[in-house]
Short mmCIF file of C-alpha atoms and ligand atoms in Angstrom, two decimals:
data_model
loop_
_atom_site.label_atom_id
_atom_site.label_comp_id
_atom_site.label_asym_id
_atom_site.label_seq_id
_atom_site.Cartn_x
_atom_site.Cartn_y
_atom_site.Cartn_z
CA MET A 1 3.20 1.72 -17.70
CA LEU A 2 5.43 4.61 -18.25
CA ARG A 3 2.90 6.52 -20.40
CA GLY A 4 2.35 9.86 -19.16
CA LYS A 5 5.17 9.50 -16.37
CA HIS A 6 7.62 12.45 -15.77
CA ILE A 7 10.99 11.01 -15.76
CA LEU A 8 13.63 13.45 -14.58
CA LEU A 9 16.97 12.22 -15.94
CA GLY A 10 20.04 13.30 -14.11
CA VAL A 11 23.43 12.95 -16.46
CA THR A 12 26.56 12.95 -14.85
CA GLY A 13 30.20 13.23 -16.26
CA SER A 14 31.01 9.48 -17.36
CA ILE A 15 32.08 7.97 -20.68
CA ALA A 16 28.55 6.10 -20.49
CA ALA A 17 26.86 9.52 -20.82
CA TYR A 18 26.52 8.86 -24.46
CA LYS A 19 23.81 6.21 -23.37
CA ALA A 20 21.80 9.08 -22.01
CA ALA A 21 20.84 9.64 -25.38
CA VAL A 22 19.64 6.16 -26.27
CA LEU A 23 17.85 6.00 -22.96
CA ILE A 24 15.83 9.31 -23.53
CA ARG A 25 14.68 7.66 -27.03
CA LEU A 26 13.46 4.54 -25.11
CA LEU A 27 11.78 6.71 -22.37
CA VAL A 28 9.90 9.02 -24.85
CA LYS A 29 8.92 6.21 -27.20
CA GLU A 30 7.42 4.49 -24.08
CA GLY A 31 5.35 7.57 -23.72
CA ALA A 32 7.21 9.11 -20.82
CA GLU A 33 7.95 12.71 -20.49
CA VAL A 34 11.42 13.43 -19.90
CA ARG A 35 13.50 16.62 -18.70
CA VAL A 36 17.34 16.55 -18.25
CA VAL A 37 19.38 18.05 -15.40
CA MET A 38 23.18 17.53 -15.99
CA THR A 39 26.29 18.30 -13.89
CA PRO A 40 28.69 20.81 -15.59
CA LEU A 41 31.05 18.04 -16.33
CA ALA A 42 28.46 15.96 -18.07
CA LYS A 43 28.56 18.55 -20.90
CA GLU A 44 31.88 17.34 -21.96
CA PHE A 45 30.66 14.04 -22.60
CA ILE A 46 27.48 14.62 -24.50
CA THR A 47 26.23 17.84 -25.72
CA PRO A 48 23.23 19.53 -24.04
CA LEU A 49 22.13 20.03 -27.82
CA THR A 50 21.56 16.21 -28.36
CA LEU A 51 19.91 15.58 -25.04
CA ALA A 52 17.73 18.78 -25.72
CA THR A 53 16.68 17.63 -29.00
CA LEU A 54 15.82 14.08 -27.81
CA SER A 55 13.88 15.12 -24.87
CA ARG A 56 12.22 18.30 -26.35
CA HIS A 57 13.00 20.48 -23.41
CA PRO A 58 15.84 22.71 -22.59
CA ILE A 59 18.59 21.20 -20.76
CA LEU A 60 19.15 22.35 -16.88
CA VAL A 61 22.87 22.65 -15.63
CA ASP A 62 23.12 25.59 -13.62
CA PHE A 63 21.17 27.46 -10.61
CA PHE A 64 20.45 30.08 -12.86
CA ASP A 65 20.15 30.91 -16.54
CA PRO A 66 23.57 32.96 -17.24
CA GLU A 67 21.82 34.76 -19.87
CA ASP A 68 18.81 36.34 -18.26
CA GLY A 69 19.40 35.14 -14.61
CA ARG A 70 16.31 33.41 -14.46
CA TRP A 71 16.13 30.73 -11.27
CA ASN A 72 16.02 26.88 -12.29
CA SER A 73 14.24 25.66 -9.32
CA HIS A 74 15.29 22.48 -8.20
CA ILE A 75 12.41 22.23 -5.97
CA SER A 76 9.72 22.46 -8.79
CA LEU A 77 11.85 20.12 -10.75
CA GLY A 78 11.66 17.44 -7.92
CA GLU A 79 7.66 17.97 -7.63
CA TRP A 80 7.39 17.67 -11.28
CA ALA A 81 9.13 14.30 -11.38
CA ASP A 82 7.28 11.05 -10.71
CA ALA A 83 10.43 9.36 -10.72
CA TYR A 84 14.17 10.78 -10.82
CA LEU A 85 16.76 8.42 -12.44
CA ILE A 86 20.51 9.47 -12.54
CA ALA A 87 22.11 7.68 -15.25
CA PRO A 88 25.00 7.47 -15.49
CA ALA A 89 25.81 8.06 -11.87
CA THR A 90 29.63 8.48 -11.09
CA ALA A 91 31.32 7.46 -8.27
CA ASN A 92 31.75 11.28 -7.17
CA THR A 93 27.90 12.23 -7.59
CA LEU A 94 27.06 8.81 -5.46
CA ALA A 95 29.36 10.05 -2.75
CA LYS A 96 27.71 13.72 -2.80
CA MET A 97 24.26 12.25 -2.58
CA ALA A 98 25.28 9.91 0.39
CA GLY A 99 27.02 12.82 2.01
CA GLY A 100 24.28 15.33 1.41
CA VAL A 101 26.63 17.89 -0.71
CA ALA A 102 24.48 20.14 -2.96
CA ASP A 103 26.93 22.02 -5.13
CA ASN A 104 25.33 21.25 -8.25
CA LEU A 105 21.75 21.40 -9.66
CA LEU A 106 21.59 17.55 -10.07
CA LEU A 107 22.29 17.46 -6.38
CA THR A 108 20.20 19.76 -4.93
CA THR A 109 17.20 18.35 -7.19
CA TYR A 110 18.25 15.16 -5.34
CA LEU A 111 17.99 16.58 -1.86
CA SER A 112 14.60 17.99 -2.42
CA ALA A 113 12.93 15.50 -4.74
CA ARG A 114 9.92 13.65 -3.11
CA CYS A 115 9.93 11.02 -5.63
CA PRO A 116 11.48 7.69 -5.84
CA VAL A 117 15.02 7.91 -6.66
CA PHE A 118 17.20 5.50 -9.32
CA VAL A 119 20.84 5.42 -9.70
CA SER A 120 22.81 3.68 -12.53
CA PRO A 121 26.27 3.58 -11.50
CA ALA A 122 29.15 3.77 -14.13
CA MET A 123 32.55 3.54 -13.34
CA ASP A 124 35.89 1.62 -13.67
CA LEU A 125 35.53 -1.82 -11.89
CA ASP A 126 38.10 -0.79 -9.07
CA MET A 127 36.17 2.39 -8.37
CA TYR A 128 33.07 0.16 -8.20
CA ALA A 129 34.60 -2.11 -5.90
CA HIS A 130 36.25 0.33 -3.51
CA VAL A 131 34.75 0.12 -0.10
CA ALA A 132 33.91 3.76 -0.11
CA THR A 133 31.59 3.75 -3.00
CA GLN A 134 30.14 0.18 -1.73
CA GLU A 135 29.39 2.19 1.63
CA ASN A 136 27.90 4.80 -0.38
CA LEU A 137 25.54 2.57 -2.29
CA GLY A 138 24.78 0.94 1.03
CA LYS A 139 23.75 4.28 2.70
CA LEU A 140 21.98 5.10 -0.77
CA ARG A 141 20.05 2.03 -0.40
CA ARG A 142 19.06 2.39 2.95
CA ARG A 143 17.49 5.71 1.91
CA ASN A 144 15.07 3.58 -0.52
CA VAL A 145 17.26 4.86 -3.32
CA SER A 146 17.06 2.15 -5.97
CA ILE A 147 20.39 0.91 -7.46
CA ILE A 148 20.31 -0.25 -10.88
CA GLU A 149 23.30 -2.57 -10.64
CA PRO A 150 26.15 -2.07 -13.18
CA GLU A 151 26.92 -5.03 -15.50
CA GLU A 152 30.25 -7.08 -16.19
CA GLY A 153 31.90 -6.32 -19.33
CA GLU A 154 34.69 -4.23 -21.19
CA LEU A 155 35.09 -1.07 -19.58
CA ALA A 156 36.33 2.63 -21.04
CA SER A 157 39.55 1.77 -19.46
CA GLY A 158 40.26 -1.53 -21.46
CA LEU A 159 39.53 -3.22 -18.35
CA VAL A 160 36.97 -6.01 -17.88
CA GLY A 161 34.97 -6.26 -14.91
CA LYS A 162 31.63 -4.90 -13.22
CA GLY A 163 31.09 -1.37 -13.45
CA ARG A 164 29.36 -0.70 -17.10
CA MET A 165 26.13 1.23 -16.62
CA ALA A 166 23.56 -1.41 -17.22
CA GLU A 167 21.95 -0.94 -20.83
CA PRO A 168 19.39 1.31 -21.36
CA GLU A 169 16.79 -1.18 -22.18
CA LYS A 170 17.45 -2.58 -18.60
CA ILE A 171 17.02 0.65 -16.90
CA VAL A 172 13.86 1.26 -18.59
CA GLU A 173 12.69 -2.16 -17.52
CA ALA A 174 13.67 -1.39 -13.89
CA LEU A 175 11.39 1.86 -14.09
CA GLN A 176 8.53 -0.06 -15.54
CA ARG A 177 8.74 -3.03 -12.90
CA TRP A 178 8.59 -0.20 -10.22
CA PHE A 179 5.70 1.55 -11.67
CA SER A 180 3.82 -1.63 -12.31
CA GLY A 181 4.45 -2.54 -8.38
CA GLN A 182 3.44 0.96 -7.25
CA LYS A 183 -0.01 0.66 -9.19
CA LYS A 184 -0.76 -2.30 -6.72
CA ARG A 185 0.64 -0.13 -3.81
CA GLY A 186 -2.31 2.35 -3.77
CA LEU A 187 -3.23 2.05 -0.05
CA SER A 188 0.67 2.89 1.36
CA GLY A 189 0.20 5.52 3.95
CA LYS A 190 -3.25 4.50 4.93
CA ARG A 191 -3.86 2.53 8.16
CA LEU A 192 -6.75 0.23 8.37
CA MET A 193 -8.35 -1.99 11.20
CA VAL A 194 -9.74 -5.23 10.30
CA THR A 195 -11.96 -7.32 12.80
CA ALA A 196 -12.10 -10.94 11.99
CA GLY A 197 -12.97 -14.53 13.51
CA PRO A 198 -15.55 -15.46 16.11
CA THR A 199 -15.67 -14.23 19.55
CA ARG A 200 -15.98 -16.65 22.68
CA GLU A 201 -18.29 -15.75 25.48
CA ALA A 202 -17.43 -17.79 28.76
CA ILE A 203 -20.09 -19.49 30.63
CA ASP A 204 -17.79 -21.23 32.85
CA PRO A 205 -13.85 -21.88 33.06
CA VAL A 206 -14.54 -24.81 30.42
CA ARG A 207 -17.44 -23.63 28.35
CA TYR A 208 -18.29 -20.89 25.81
CA ILE A 209 -20.72 -19.46 23.32
CA SER A 210 -19.46 -18.75 19.98
CA ASN A 211 -20.35 -19.43 16.14
CA HIS A 212 -18.88 -21.17 13.09
CA SER A 213 -16.46 -18.26 11.81
CA SER A 214 -13.51 -19.31 10.59
CA GLY A 215 -11.77 -15.89 10.13
CA LYS A 216 -10.81 -16.72 6.47
CA MET A 217 -12.80 -13.75 4.76
CA GLY A 218 -11.31 -11.10 7.45
CA TYR A 219 -7.55 -12.45 6.99
CA ALA A 220 -7.89 -12.39 3.37
CA LEU A 221 -8.84 -8.95 3.54
CA ALA A 222 -6.10 -7.85 6.03
CA GLU A 223 -3.74 -9.65 3.43
CA GLU A 224 -5.08 -7.78 0.41
CA LEU A 225 -4.90 -4.49 2.39
CA ALA A 226 -1.16 -5.14 3.36
CA ALA A 227 -0.14 -6.25 -0.11
CA ARG A 228 -1.48 -2.76 -1.36
CA GLY A 229 0.71 -0.82 1.09
CA ALA A 230 -1.59 -0.37 3.88
CA GLU A 231 -0.75 -0.68 7.71
CA VAL A 232 -2.94 -3.21 8.85
CA PHE A 233 -4.55 -3.95 12.41
CA LEU A 234 -5.93 -7.37 12.37
CA VAL A 235 -8.30 -7.42 15.55
CA THR A 236 -9.06 -11.20 15.65
CA GLY A 237 -10.95 -13.46 17.75
CA PRO A 238 -9.66 -17.23 18.17
CA THR A 239 -9.05 -18.79 14.58
CA GLN A 240 -6.42 -21.44 13.46
CA LEU A 241 -5.36 -18.99 10.61
CA SER A 242 -1.66 -17.24 10.67
CA VAL A 243 -0.88 -14.13 9.24
CA LYS A 244 2.06 -12.74 6.79
CA ASP A 245 4.67 -10.67 8.60
CA GLY A 246 3.82 -6.98 8.79
CA ILE A 247 0.32 -7.18 9.76
CA HIS A 248 -0.30 -6.17 13.53
CA ARG A 249 -2.38 -8.94 14.88
CA ILE A 250 -4.02 -7.96 18.18
CA ASP A 251 -5.92 -11.43 19.60
CA VAL A 252 -8.82 -10.98 21.65
CA VAL A 253 -11.17 -13.49 22.81
CA SER A 254 -14.70 -11.99 23.95
CA ALA A 255 -16.92 -9.36 22.30
CA GLN A 256 -15.96 -7.00 25.08
CA GLU A 257 -12.18 -7.46 24.75
CA MET A 258 -12.84 -6.97 20.78
CA TYR A 259 -14.87 -3.94 21.49
CA GLU A 260 -12.02 -2.32 23.81
CA ARG A 261 -9.24 -2.87 21.37
CA ALA A 262 -11.21 -1.74 18.24
CA CYS A 263 -12.42 1.30 19.92
CA GLU A 264 -8.85 2.23 21.18
CA ILE A 265 -7.31 1.49 17.38
CA PHE A 266 -10.08 2.98 15.18
CA PRO A 267 -9.30 6.45 15.84
CA GLU A 268 -5.80 6.07 14.71
CA THR A 269 -6.98 4.55 11.56
CA ASP A 270 -8.42 5.88 7.93
CA GLY A 271 -11.07 3.25 8.53
CA ALA A 272 -12.28 -0.04 9.46
CA ILE A 273 -13.76 -3.29 7.92
CA MET A 274 -15.89 -5.20 10.38
CA CYS A 275 -15.49 -8.63 9.19
CA ALA A 276 -15.80 -10.29 12.58
CA ALA A 277 -18.74 -12.60 13.83
CA VAL A 278 -19.35 -10.98 16.96
CA ALA A 279 -21.54 -12.43 19.54
CA ASP A 280 -24.53 -10.56 20.07
CA TYR A 281 -24.98 -11.65 23.56
CA THR A 282 -22.97 -12.86 26.40
CA PRO A 283 -23.78 -14.55 29.97
CA ALA A 284 -24.91 -11.97 32.47
CA GLU A 285 -22.77 -14.11 34.77
CA VAL A 286 -19.57 -16.13 34.40
CA SER A 287 -19.36 -18.76 36.97
CA ASP A 288 -15.81 -18.99 38.30
CA ARG A 289 -16.51 -23.05 38.87
CA LYS A 290 -17.16 -25.64 36.32
CA ILE A 291 -21.15 -25.60 36.33
CA LYS A 292 -22.37 -29.06 37.58
CA LYS A 293 -25.19 -30.84 35.54
CA ASP A 294 -28.07 -32.12 37.40
CA ASP A 295 -31.35 -33.67 36.10
CA GLY A 296 -33.22 -30.44 35.76
CA SER A 297 -33.19 -28.17 32.67
CA TRP A 298 -31.60 -24.74 33.56
CA ALA A 299 -31.94 -21.30 31.94
CA LEU A 300 -28.88 -19.08 31.12
CA GLU A 301 -29.19 -15.39 31.45
CA LEU A 302 -27.77 -13.41 28.56
CA ARG A 303 -27.04 -9.94 28.33
CA PRO A 304 -26.43 -7.78 24.96
CA THR A 305 -22.80 -7.15 23.98
CA HIS A 306 -21.54 -4.00 22.49
CA ASP A 307 -22.26 -3.45 18.77
CA ILE A 308 -18.81 -2.62 17.93
CA ALA A 309 -19.54 -1.38 14.56
CA ALA A 310 -22.34 0.78 15.35
CA GLU A 311 -20.24 2.13 18.54
CA LEU A 312 -17.53 2.92 15.83
CA GLY A 313 -20.01 4.72 13.44
CA LYS A 314 -20.97 7.08 16.11
CA ASN A 315 -17.61 8.89 15.97
CA LYS A 316 -16.27 7.62 12.71
CA GLY A 317 -15.68 11.48 11.30
CA SER A 318 -14.37 11.17 7.70
CA ARG A 319 -13.04 7.51 8.39
CA LEU A 320 -14.51 4.47 6.22
CA LEU A 321 -16.38 2.24 7.93
CA VAL A 322 -17.28 -1.08 6.15
CA GLY A 323 -19.64 -3.85 7.46
CA PHE A 324 -20.60 -7.16 6.58
CA ALA A 325 -24.14 -9.03 6.85
CA LEU A 326 -24.50 -12.60 6.74
CA GLU A 327 -28.21 -13.53 6.40
CA THR A 328 -30.51 -16.25 5.98
CA ASP A 329 -33.69 -14.40 4.79
CA HIS A 330 -34.79 -10.89 3.68
CA GLU A 331 -31.34 -10.21 2.93
CA HIS A 332 -31.37 -7.09 1.03
CA SER A 333 -33.67 -5.31 3.50
CA HIS A 334 -31.69 -6.55 6.30
CA ALA A 335 -28.46 -5.40 5.11
CA HIS A 336 -30.02 -1.91 4.22
CA ALA A 337 -31.15 -1.64 7.77
CA LYS A 338 -27.56 -2.42 9.02
CA LEU A 339 -25.81 0.35 6.40
CA GLU A 340 -27.96 3.01 7.59
CA ARG A 341 -28.27 1.88 11.65
CA LYS A 342 -24.32 1.34 11.95
CA ARG A 343 -23.52 4.23 9.55
CA PHE A 344 -21.39 1.96 7.19
CA ASP A 345 -20.06 3.62 3.92
CA PHE A 346 -20.98 0.21 2.29
CA ILE A 347 -22.09 -3.36 3.35
CA VAL A 348 -20.87 -6.63 2.00
CA LEU A 349 -23.96 -9.15 1.72
CA ASN A 350 -23.71 -12.65 1.73
CA SER A 351 -26.43 -15.10 2.00
CA LEU A 352 -26.51 -18.45 3.71
CA ARG A 353 -28.86 -19.32 1.04
CA ASP A 354 -25.99 -19.12 -1.53
CA ALA A 355 -24.12 -22.60 -2.01
CA GLY A 356 -20.35 -21.66 -1.39
CA ALA A 357 -21.11 -18.67 0.83
CA GLY A 358 -20.57 -18.42 4.32
CA PHE A 359 -18.52 -19.96 7.37
CA GLY A 360 -15.48 -22.25 7.02
CA VAL A 361 -15.58 -22.52 3.22
CA ASP A 362 -12.85 -21.09 0.95
CA THR A 363 -15.54 -19.43 -1.61
CA ASN A 364 -17.63 -16.52 -1.07
CA LYS A 365 -20.57 -14.96 -3.26
CA ILE A 366 -21.29 -11.41 -2.35
CA THR A 367 -23.34 -8.09 -3.18
CA ILE A 368 -21.97 -4.94 -2.25
CA LEU A 369 -24.53 -2.48 -1.14
CA GLU A 370 -23.61 1.35 -1.14
CA ARG A 371 -25.24 4.55 0.57
CA ASN A 372 -26.52 5.63 -2.70
CA GLY A 373 -28.66 2.62 -3.42
CA SER A 374 -26.36 0.91 -5.68
CA GLU A 375 -26.11 -2.92 -5.55
CA THR A 376 -23.38 -4.85 -7.22
CA ALA A 377 -23.49 -8.46 -7.31
CA TYR A 378 -20.26 -10.49 -7.64
CA PRO A 379 -20.08 -14.24 -8.64
CA LEU A 380 -18.90 -17.29 -6.75
CA LYS A 381 -15.13 -16.59 -6.24
CA SER A 382 -12.53 -17.56 -3.42
CA LYS A 383 -12.14 -15.48 -0.48
CA ARG A 384 -8.97 -14.23 -1.70
CA GLU A 385 -10.38 -12.91 -5.02
CA THR A 386 -13.44 -11.81 -3.08
CA ALA A 387 -11.02 -9.78 -1.08
CA VAL A 388 -9.75 -8.21 -4.15
CA ASP A 389 -12.96 -6.96 -5.10
CA ILE A 390 -13.62 -5.50 -1.63
CA VAL A 391 -10.29 -3.96 -1.61
CA ASP A 392 -10.78 -2.34 -4.69
CA LYS A 393 -13.82 -0.58 -3.50
CA ILE A 394 -12.20 0.37 -0.39
CA GLU A 395 -9.29 1.86 -2.79
CA ASN A 396 -11.70 3.75 -4.71
CA TYR A 397 -13.60 5.36 -1.90
CA LEU A 398 -10.24 6.35 0.25
CA LEU A 399 -8.44 7.56 -2.85
CA SER A 400 -11.33 9.42 -4.82
CA PRO A 401 -13.44 10.81 -1.94
CA ASP A 402 -15.79 12.08 -4.80
CA SER A 403 -16.88 8.50 -5.51
CA ARG A 404 -17.84 8.05 -1.94
CA PRO A 405 -21.74 8.97 -1.69
CA SER A 406 -22.29 11.37 1.52
CA GLU A 407 -24.76 10.17 4.28
O1 LIG B 1 -26.05 -6.72 13.15
P1 LIG B 1 -25.31 -7.89 12.59
O2 LIG B 1 -24.17 -8.69 13.69
O3 LIG B 1 -25.74 -8.71 11.59
O4 LIG B 1 -24.08 -6.91 11.88
C1 LIG B 1 -23.03 -7.43 10.90
C2 LIG B 1 -22.08 -6.39 11.03
O5 LIG B 1 -21.67 -5.84 12.19
C3 LIG B 1 -20.84 -7.05 10.51
O6 LIG B 1 -19.98 -6.05 10.05
C4 LIG B 1 -20.03 -7.37 12.45
O7 LIG B 1 -18.69 -7.36 12.23
C5 LIG B 1 -20.51 -6.12 12.98
N1 LIG B 1 -20.90 -6.43 14.42
C6 LIG B 1 -19.95 -5.74 15.32
N2 LIG B 1 -20.38 -5.90 16.52
C7 LIG B 1 -21.17 -6.49 16.97
C8 LIG B 1 -22.07 -7.13 16.08
C9 LIG B 1 -21.79 -7.04 14.68
O8 LIG B 1 -19.06 -5.09 15.04
N3 LIG B 1 -21.68 -6.78 18.32
#
């Protein structure tokens, strides 16, 4: 998990600084590239020579090299790092970080780092328990700094309590956990809209035209996108389903309402997945009273609804547009025609002829058709697993634009 990762290690003036040597060895063993920045006081606890030898890079302490005046850029250090780990982190450094003090290279690097920051506090139990330290840690936590909790045990002062820096193995595990979670959060910063469920087209105050869509596929997609860090806007027709916190749910009833909301939201997103089973026709007139039966037959006049996907396709720009095709016959040629007409980047085809695919059921069997003509057939899977396959493809298209066939 740490192979090839750039870990910037900040070492501060604590007795626990000796553990930095072990930490560097473990990180290098895991395949990480390590560079070290020390506070001036840290040099009194462990020699730069030891840490330079283990990390295979010169140690940085000063803003510039006193020999030749070369500038040690905290900005390029921060840009280089995939993670900035300050271990051990003294109460003094934590306080300065919380207060935005910038009087050494370790601190200026913290202020300019854009990568995730981890601190591994090390201090005596009373210093750790002090309200000032706890408030500083609280501030840092709220700024998304990850605190690797110190352990209970014997301290350098001879006292026993909480404040010992976490063992290097624990620190490495914390980094590994973060990077493995990150791998699955490849869509953070992306905004995506999903349309889902059926629409209902009113005939009169009592009756409507609709279809069998349960919304399960669209909801599974919304949840998978959110799990990978995307901000998700779920525009949904009436369903029995609930969604996890964090997904923006926009409830609509008719095709017209879905059209209006989707058109509003789409320009603010990086793309949309059109999973809703939108009614193609709606009654030309809606009676405001319940229509009474009589003995004769009667004809209901229908007019076409907006094709939401096709409308969005017209002004999609560089946004991603993914469609669905549920077919009963001539599946591939129908799906290809929709891919073109609605300007989808790819279309997910499912056939009602396949057992286990379609409305209401918890499974699906899909084929993904792309603009470059490629077709990938997937075996029968749960809708949740199918969502993973579809979102893998979406992630590929969004994160490696080169993989996206042009129109
Ligand atoms: O033409 P057809 O309805 O089979 O196309 C299916 C695709 O188009 C789906 O992605 C569906 O969500 C979308 N669609 C839409 N608005 C419509 C009809 C279909 O967005 N009125």
